């Protein structure tokens, strides 16, 4: 499955929610992203068909190995980019919003350089 910004956002949201909640359901994702449940249902169906998530008979959503890889990558980018921007004096909320946009378009090479720099200097 080709990764797109919306796919990455859904997977990242599932990852974050799974760290906060005992189980993740479509309604939890809808509430977190402030989307309609019908939109989430369509997205979850596509993610399931593409092997990124599983949904059990109770409606609990889990990331598959491939879904987890994408979610981990995006979440790592988000955390490091947010921290980088904050270290430059950007307000925490603005840094998080900007990191959310940058995390999807930054090249692997540029991200690795930022990550290396951040580990050296912070």
Coordinates of N, CA, C and O in Angstrom, one line a residue:
X1 N 0.8 -1.2 0.0 CA 0.0 0.0 0.0 C 0.9 1.2 0.0 O 1.8 1.4 0.8
X2 N 0.6 2.1 -0.9 CA 1.4 3.4 -1.0 C 0.9 4.2 0.2 O -0.2 4.4 0.5
X3 N 1.9 4.8 0.9 CA 1.6 5.6 2.1 C 1.3 7.0 1.6 O 2.0 7.6 0.8
X4 N 0.2 7.5 2.1 CA -0.2 8.9 1.9 C -0.3 9.6 3.2 O -0.3 8.9 4.3
X5 N -0.4 10.9 3.2 CA -0.5 11.6 4.4 C -1.6 11.2 5.3 O -1.5 11.0 6.5
X6 N -2.8 11.0 4.7 CA -4.0 10.6 5.5 C -3.8 9.2 6.1 O -4.1 9.0 7.2
X7 N -3.2 8.3 5.3 CA -2.9 6.9 5.8 C -2.0 7.0 7.0 O -2.2 6.4 8.0
X8 N -0.9 7.8 6.8 CA 0.1 8.0 7.9 C -0.6 8.6 9.1 O -0.3 8.2 10.2
X9 N -1.4 9.6 8.9 CA -2.1 10.2 10.1 C -3.0 9.2 10.8 O -3.0 9.2 12.1
X10 N -3.7 8.4 10.1 CA -4.6 7.4 10.7 C -3.7 6.4 11.5 O -4.0 6.1 12.7
X11 N -2.7 5.9 10.9 CA -1.8 4.9 11.6 C -1.1 5.5 12.8 O -1.1 4.8 13.9
X12 N -0.7 6.7 12.7 CA 0.0 7.4 13.8 C -1.1 7.6 15.0 O -0.8 7.4 16.1
X13 N -2.3 8.0 14.6 CA -3.3 8.2 15.6 C -3.6 6.9 16.3 O -3.8 6.8 17.5
X14 N -3.7 5.8 15.6 CA -4.0 4.5 16.2 C -2.9 4.1 17.2 O -3.1 3.7 18.3
X15 N -1.6 4.4 16.8 CA -0.5 4.1 17.6 C -0.6 4.9 18.9 O -0.5 4.4 20.0
X16 N -0.8 6.2 18.8 CA -0.9 7.1 20.0 C -2.0 6.7 20.9 O -1.9 6.6 22.1
X17 N -3.2 6.4 20.3 CA -4.3 6.0 21.1 C -4.1 4.6 21.8 O -4.5 4.5 22.9
X18 N -3.4 3.7 21.1 CA -3.1 2.4 21.7 C -2.2 2.5 22.9 O -2.2 1.7 23.8
X19 N -1.4 3.6 23.0 CA -0.6 3.9 24.2 C -1.3 4.5 25.3 O -0.9 4.4 26.5
X20 N -2.5 5.1 25.0 CA -3.3 5.8 26.0 C -4.5 5.0 26.5 O -5.0 5.1 27.6
X21 N -5.0 4.2 25.6 CA -6.3 3.5 25.9 C -6.1 1.9 25.9 O -5.2 1.4 25.2
X22 N -6.9 1.2 26.7 CA -6.8 -0.2 26.7 C -7.1 -0.9 25.3 O -6.5 -1.9 25.0
X23 N -8.1 -0.3 24.6 CA -8.4 -0.7 23.2 C -8.7 0.5 22.4 O -9.1 1.5 22.9
X24 N -8.5 0.3 21.1 CA -8.8 1.4 20.1 C -10.0 1.0 19.3 O -10.0 -0.1 18.7
X25 N -11.0 1.9 19.2 CA -12.1 1.7 18.4 C -12.3 2.8 17.4 O -11.6 3.9 17.5
X26 N -13.1 2.7 16.4 CA -13.3 3.7 15.3 C -13.7 5.0 16.0 O -13.3 6.1 15.6
X27 N -14.6 4.9 17.0 CA -15.1 6.1 17.6 C -14.0 6.9 18.3 O -14.0 8.1 18.3
X28 N -13.0 6.2 18.8 CA -11.9 6.8 19.5 C -11.1 7.6 18.5 O -10.6 8.8 18.7
X29 N -10.9 7.0 17.3 CA -10.1 7.7 16.2 C -10.9 8.9 15.7 O -10.4 10.0 15.5
X30 N -12.2 8.8 15.6 CA -13.1 9.9 15.1 C -13.0 11.0 16.1 O -12.9 12.2 15.7
X31 N -13.1 10.7 17.4 CA -13.0 11.7 18.4 C -11.7 12.4 18.5 O -11.6 13.7 18.6
X32 N -10.6 11.7 18.3 CA -9.3 12.2 18.4 C -9.0 13.2 17.2 O -8.4 14.2 17.4
X33 N -9.4 12.8 16.0 CA -9.2 13.6 14.8 C -10.3 14.6 14.5 O -10.2 15.4 13.6
X34 N -11.4 14.5 15.2 CA -12.6 15.3 15.0 C -13.1 15.1 13.6 O -13.4 16.1 12.9
X35 N -13.2 13.8 13.2 CA -13.8 13.4 12.0 C -15.1 12.7 12.2 O -15.4 12.2 13.3
X36 N -16.0 12.6 11.2 CA -17.2 11.9 11.3 C -16.9 10.4 11.3 O -15.9 9.9 10.7
X37 N -17.7 9.7 12.1 CA -17.5 8.2 12.2 C -17.6 7.5 10.9 O -16.8 6.6 10.6
X38 N -18.4 8.0 10.0 CA -18.5 7.4 8.6 C -17.2 7.5 7.8 O -16.8 6.6 7.1
X39 N -16.5 8.6 8.0 CA -15.2 8.8 7.3 C -14.2 7.8 7.9 O -13.4 7.3 7.1
X40 N -14.2 7.7 9.2 CA -13.3 6.7 9.8 C -13.6 5.3 9.4 O -12.7 4.5 9.1
X41 N -14.9 4.9 9.3 CA -15.2 3.6 8.9 C -14.7 3.3 7.5 O -14.1 2.2 7.3
X42 N -14.8 4.2 6.6 CA -14.3 4.0 5.2 C -12.7 3.8 5.3 O -12.2 2.9 4.6
X43 N -12.1 4.7 6.0 CA -10.6 4.7 6.1 C -10.2 3.3 6.7 O -9.2 2.7 6.3
X44 N -10.9 2.9 7.8 CA -10.5 1.7 8.5 C -10.7 0.5 7.5 O -9.8 -0.5 7.5
X45 N -11.7 0.5 6.7 CA -11.9 -0.6 5.8 C -10.8 -0.6 4.8 O -10.2 -1.7 4.5
X46 N -10.3 0.5 4.3 CA -9.2 0.6 3.3 C -7.9 0.1 4.0 O -7.1 -0.6 3.4
X47 N -7.7 0.5 5.2 CA -6.5 0.1 6.0 C -6.5 -1.4 6.2 O -5.4 -2.1 6.1
X48 N -7.6 -1.9 6.5 CA -7.8 -3.4 6.8 C -7.5 -4.1 5.5 O -6.8 -5.1 5.4
X49 N -8.1 -3.7 4.4 CA -8.0 -4.4 3.1 C -6.5 -4.3 2.6 O -6.1 -5.2 1.9
X50 N -5.8 -3.3 3.0 CA -4.4 -3.2 2.6 C -3.4 -3.7 3.6 O -2.2 -3.5 3.5
X51 N -3.9 -4.4 4.6 CA -3.1 -5.2 5.6 C -2.4 -4.3 6.6 O -1.4 -4.7 7.2
X52 N -2.9 -3.1 6.8 CA -2.2 -2.2 7.8 C -2.8 -2.3 9.2 O -2.1 -2.0 10.2
X53 N -4.0 -2.8 9.3 CA -4.7 -3.0 10.6 C -5.5 -4.3 10.6 O -5.8 -4.8 9.5
X54 N -5.8 -4.7 11.8 CA -6.8 -5.8 12.0 C -7.9 -5.2 12.8 O -7.7 -4.3 13.7
X55 N -9.1 -5.7 12.6 CA -10.3 -5.3 13.5 C -10.9 -6.6 13.9 O -11.3 -7.4 13.1
X56 N -11.0 -6.8 15.3 CA -11.6 -8.0 15.8 C -13.1 -7.9 15.8 O -13.7 -6.9 15.5
X57 N -13.7 -9.0 16.2 CA -15.2 -9.1 16.2 C -15.9 -8.0 17.2 O -17.0 -7.7 17.0
X58 N -15.1 -7.5 18.1 CA -15.6 -6.5 19.0 C -15.4 -5.1 18.5 O -15.7 -4.1 19.1
X59 N -14.7 -5.0 17.3 CA -14.4 -3.7 16.7 C -13.2 -3.0 17.2 O -12.9 -1.9 17.0
X60 N -12.3 -3.8 17.9 CA -11.1 -3.3 18.4 C -10.0 -3.3 17.3 O -9.8 -4.3 16.6
X61 N -9.4 -2.2 17.1 CA -8.4 -2.0 16.0 C -7.0 -2.2 16.5 O -6.6 -1.6 17.5
X62 N -6.2 -2.9 15.8 CA -4.8 -3.1 16.1 C -4.0 -2.9 14.8 O -4.4 -3.2 13.7
X63 N -2.8 -2.4 15.0 CA -1.9 -2.3 13.8 C -1.2 -3.6 13.5 O -0.9 -4.4 14.4
X64 N -1.1 -3.9 12.2 CA -0.3 -5.1 11.8 C 1.2 -4.7 11.8 O 1.5 -3.5 12.1
X65 N 2.0 -5.6 11.5 CA 3.4 -5.3 11.5 C 3.8 -4.2 10.6 O 4.5 -3.3 10.9
X66 N 3.2 -4.3 9.4 CA 3.5 -3.2 8.4 C 2.9 -1.9 8.8 O 3.4 -0.8 8.6
X67 N 1.7 -1.9 9.4 CA 1.0 -0.7 9.9 C 1.8 -0.1 11.0 O 2.0 1.1 11.1
X68 N 2.4 -0.9 11.9 CA 3.2 -0.5 13.0 C 4.5 0.2 12.5 O 4.9 1.2 13.1
X69 N 5.1 -0.4 11.5 CA 6.3 0.2 10.9 C 6.1 1.6 10.5 O 6.9 2.5 10.8
X70 N 5.0 1.8 9.7 CA 4.7 3.2 9.2 C 4.4 4.1 10.4 O 4.9 5.2 10.5
X71 N 3.5 3.6 11.3 CA 3.2 4.5 12.5 C 4.4 4.9 13.3 O 4.5 6.0 13.7
X72 N 5.3 3.9 13.5 CA 6.5 4.2 14.3 C 7.3 5.2 13.6 O 7.9 6.1 14.3
X73 N 7.5 5.1 12.3 CA 8.3 6.0 11.5 C 7.8 7.4 11.6 O 8.5 8.4 11.9
X74 N 6.5 7.6 11.4 CA 5.8 8.9 11.4 C 5.9 9.5 12.8 O 6.1 10.7 13.0
X75 N 5.6 8.7 13.8 CA 5.6 9.2 15.2 C 7.0 9.6 15.6 O 7.1 10.6 16.3
X76 N 8.0 8.9 15.2 CA 9.4 9.3 15.5 C 9.7 10.6 14.9 O 10.2 11.5 15.5
X77 N 9.3 10.8 13.6 CA 9.5 12.0 12.9 C 8.8 13.2 13.7 O 9.4 14.2 13.9
X78 N 7.6 12.9 14.1 CA 6.8 13.9 14.8 C 7.5 14.4 16.0 O 7.6 15.6 16.3
X79 N 7.9 13.4 16.8 CA 8.5 13.8 18.1 C 9.8 14.5 17.9 O 10.1 15.5 18.6
X80 N 10.7 14.1 17.0 CA 12.0 14.7 16.8 C 11.8 16.1 16.2 O 12.5 17.1 16.6
X81 N 11.0 16.2 15.2 CA 10.7 17.5 14.6 C 10.1 18.5 15.5 O 10.5 19.7 15.6
X82 N 9.2 18.1 16.4 CA 8.6 18.9 17.4 C 9.6 19.4 18.3 O 9.7 20.6 18.6
X83 N 10.5 18.5 18.8 CA 11.5 18.9 19.7 C 12.5 19.8 19.1 O 13.0 20.8 19.7
X84 N 12.9 19.6 17.9 CA 13.8 20.5 17.1 C 13.2 21.9 17.0 O 13.9 22.9 17.4
X85 N 12.0 22.0 16.6 CA 11.4 23.3 16.5 C 11.3 24.0 17.8 O 11.5 25.2 17.9
X86 N 10.9 23.3 18.9 CA 10.8 23.9 20.2 C 12.2 24.4 20.7 O 12.3 25.4 21.3
X87 N 13.2 23.6 20.4 CA 14.6 24.0 20.8 C 15.0 25.3 20.1 O 15.9 26.0 20.5
X88 N 14.4 25.6 18.9 CA 14.6 26.8 18.2 C 13.8 28.0 18.7 O 13.9 29.1 18.2
X89 N 12.9 27.7 19.7 CA 12.1 28.8 20.3 C 10.7 28.8 19.8 O 10.0 29.7 20.2
X90 N 10.3 27.9 19.0 CA 8.9 27.8 18.5 C 8.0 27.4 19.6 O 8.3 26.5 20.4
X91 N 6.9 28.0 19.7 CA 5.8 27.7 20.7 C 5.5 26.2 20.6 O 5.4 25.7 19.4
X92 N 5.3 25.5 21.7 CA 5.0 24.0 21.7 C 3.9 23.6 20.8 O 4.0 22.7 20.0
X93 N 2.8 24.4 20.8 CA 1.6 24.0 20.0 C 1.9 24.2 18.5 O 1.5 23.4 17.7
X94 N 2.6 25.3 18.2 CA 2.9 25.6 16.8 C 3.9 24.5 16.3 O 3.8 24.0 15.2
X95 N 4.9 24.2 17.1 CA 5.9 23.2 16.8 C 5.2 21.9 16.5 O 5.6 21.2 15.5
X96 N 4.2 21.5 17.3 CA 3.5 20.2 17.0 C 2.7 20.3 15.7 O 2.7 19.3 15.0
X97 N 2.1 21.4 15.5 CA 1.3 21.5 14.2 C 2.2 21.5 13.0 O 1.9 20.8 12.0
X98 N 3.3 22.2 13.1 CA 4.2 22.2 11.9 C 4.9 20.9 11.7 O 5.1 20.4 10.6
X99 N 5.3 20.2 12.8 CA 5.9 18.9 12.7 C 4.9 17.9 12.1 O 5.4 17.1 11.3
X100 N 3.6 18.1 12.4 CA 2.6 17.2 11.8 C 2.6 17.3 10.2 O 2.4 16.4 9.5
X101 N 2.8 18.5 9.8 CA 2.9 18.7 8.3 C 4.2 18.3 7.7 O 4.2 17.6 6.7
X102 N 5.3 18.6 8.4 CA 6.6 18.3 7.8 C 6.9 16.8 7.8 O 7.5 16.3 6.9
X103 N 6.4 16.1 8.8 CA 6.7 14.7 9.0 C 6.4 13.8 7.8 O 6.9 12.8 7.5
X104 N 5.4 14.3 6.9 CA 5.0 13.5 5.8 C 5.7 13.8 4.5 O 5.7 13.0 3.6
X105 N 6.4 14.9 4.5 CA 7.1 15.3 3.2 C 8.6 15.3 3.3 O 9.3 15.4 2.2
X106 N 9.2 15.3 4.5 CA 10.6 15.4 4.6 C 11.3 14.1 4.1 O 10.8 13.0 4.2
X107 N 12.4 14.3 3.4 CA 13.1 13.1 2.9 C 13.8 12.4 4.0 O 14.0 12.9 5.1
X108 N 14.1 11.1 3.8 CA 14.8 10.3 4.7 C 16.1 10.9 5.1 O 16.5 11.0 6.2
X109 N 16.8 11.4 4.1 CA 18.2 11.9 4.3 C 18.1 13.2 5.2 O 18.9 13.3 6.1
X110 N 17.2 14.1 4.9 CA 17.1 15.3 5.7 C 16.6 14.9 7.1 O 17.2 15.5 8.1
X111 N 15.7 14.0 7.3 CA 15.3 13.6 8.6 C 16.4 13.0 9.4 O 16.6 13.3 10.6
X112 N 17.1 12.1 8.8 CA 18.3 11.5 9.4 C 19.3 12.5 9.9 O 19.9 12.4 11.0
X113 N 19.5 13.5 9.1 CA 20.5 14.6 9.5 C 20.0 15.4 10.7 O 20.7 15.7 11.6
X114 N 18.7 15.7 10.7 CA 18.1 16.4 11.8 C 18.1 15.5 13.1 O 18.5 16.0 14.2
X115 N 17.8 14.3 12.9 CA 17.8 13.3 14.0 C 19.2 13.2 14.6 O 19.4 13.3 15.8
X116 N 20.2 13.1 13.8 CA 21.6 13.0 14.2 C 22.0 14.3 14.9 O 22.6 14.3 16.0
X117 N 21.7 15.4 14.4 CA 22.0 16.7 15.0 C 21.3 16.9 16.4 O 21.9 17.3 17.3
X118 N 20.0 16.5 16.5 CA 19.3 16.6 17.7 C 19.9 15.7 18.8 O 20.0 16.1 19.9
X119 N 20.3 14.5 18.4 CA 20.9 13.6 19.4 C 22.3 14.1 19.9 O 22.6 13.9 21.1
X120 N 23.0 14.8 19.1 CA 24.3 15.4 19.4 C 24.2 16.6 20.4 O 24.9 16.8 21.3
X121 N 23.1 17.4 20.1 CA 23.0 18.7 20.7 C 22.0 18.8 21.8 O 21.9 19.9 22.5
X122 N 21.2 17.8 22.0 CA 20.2 17.9 23.1 C 20.2 16.8 24.0 O 20.6 15.7 23.8

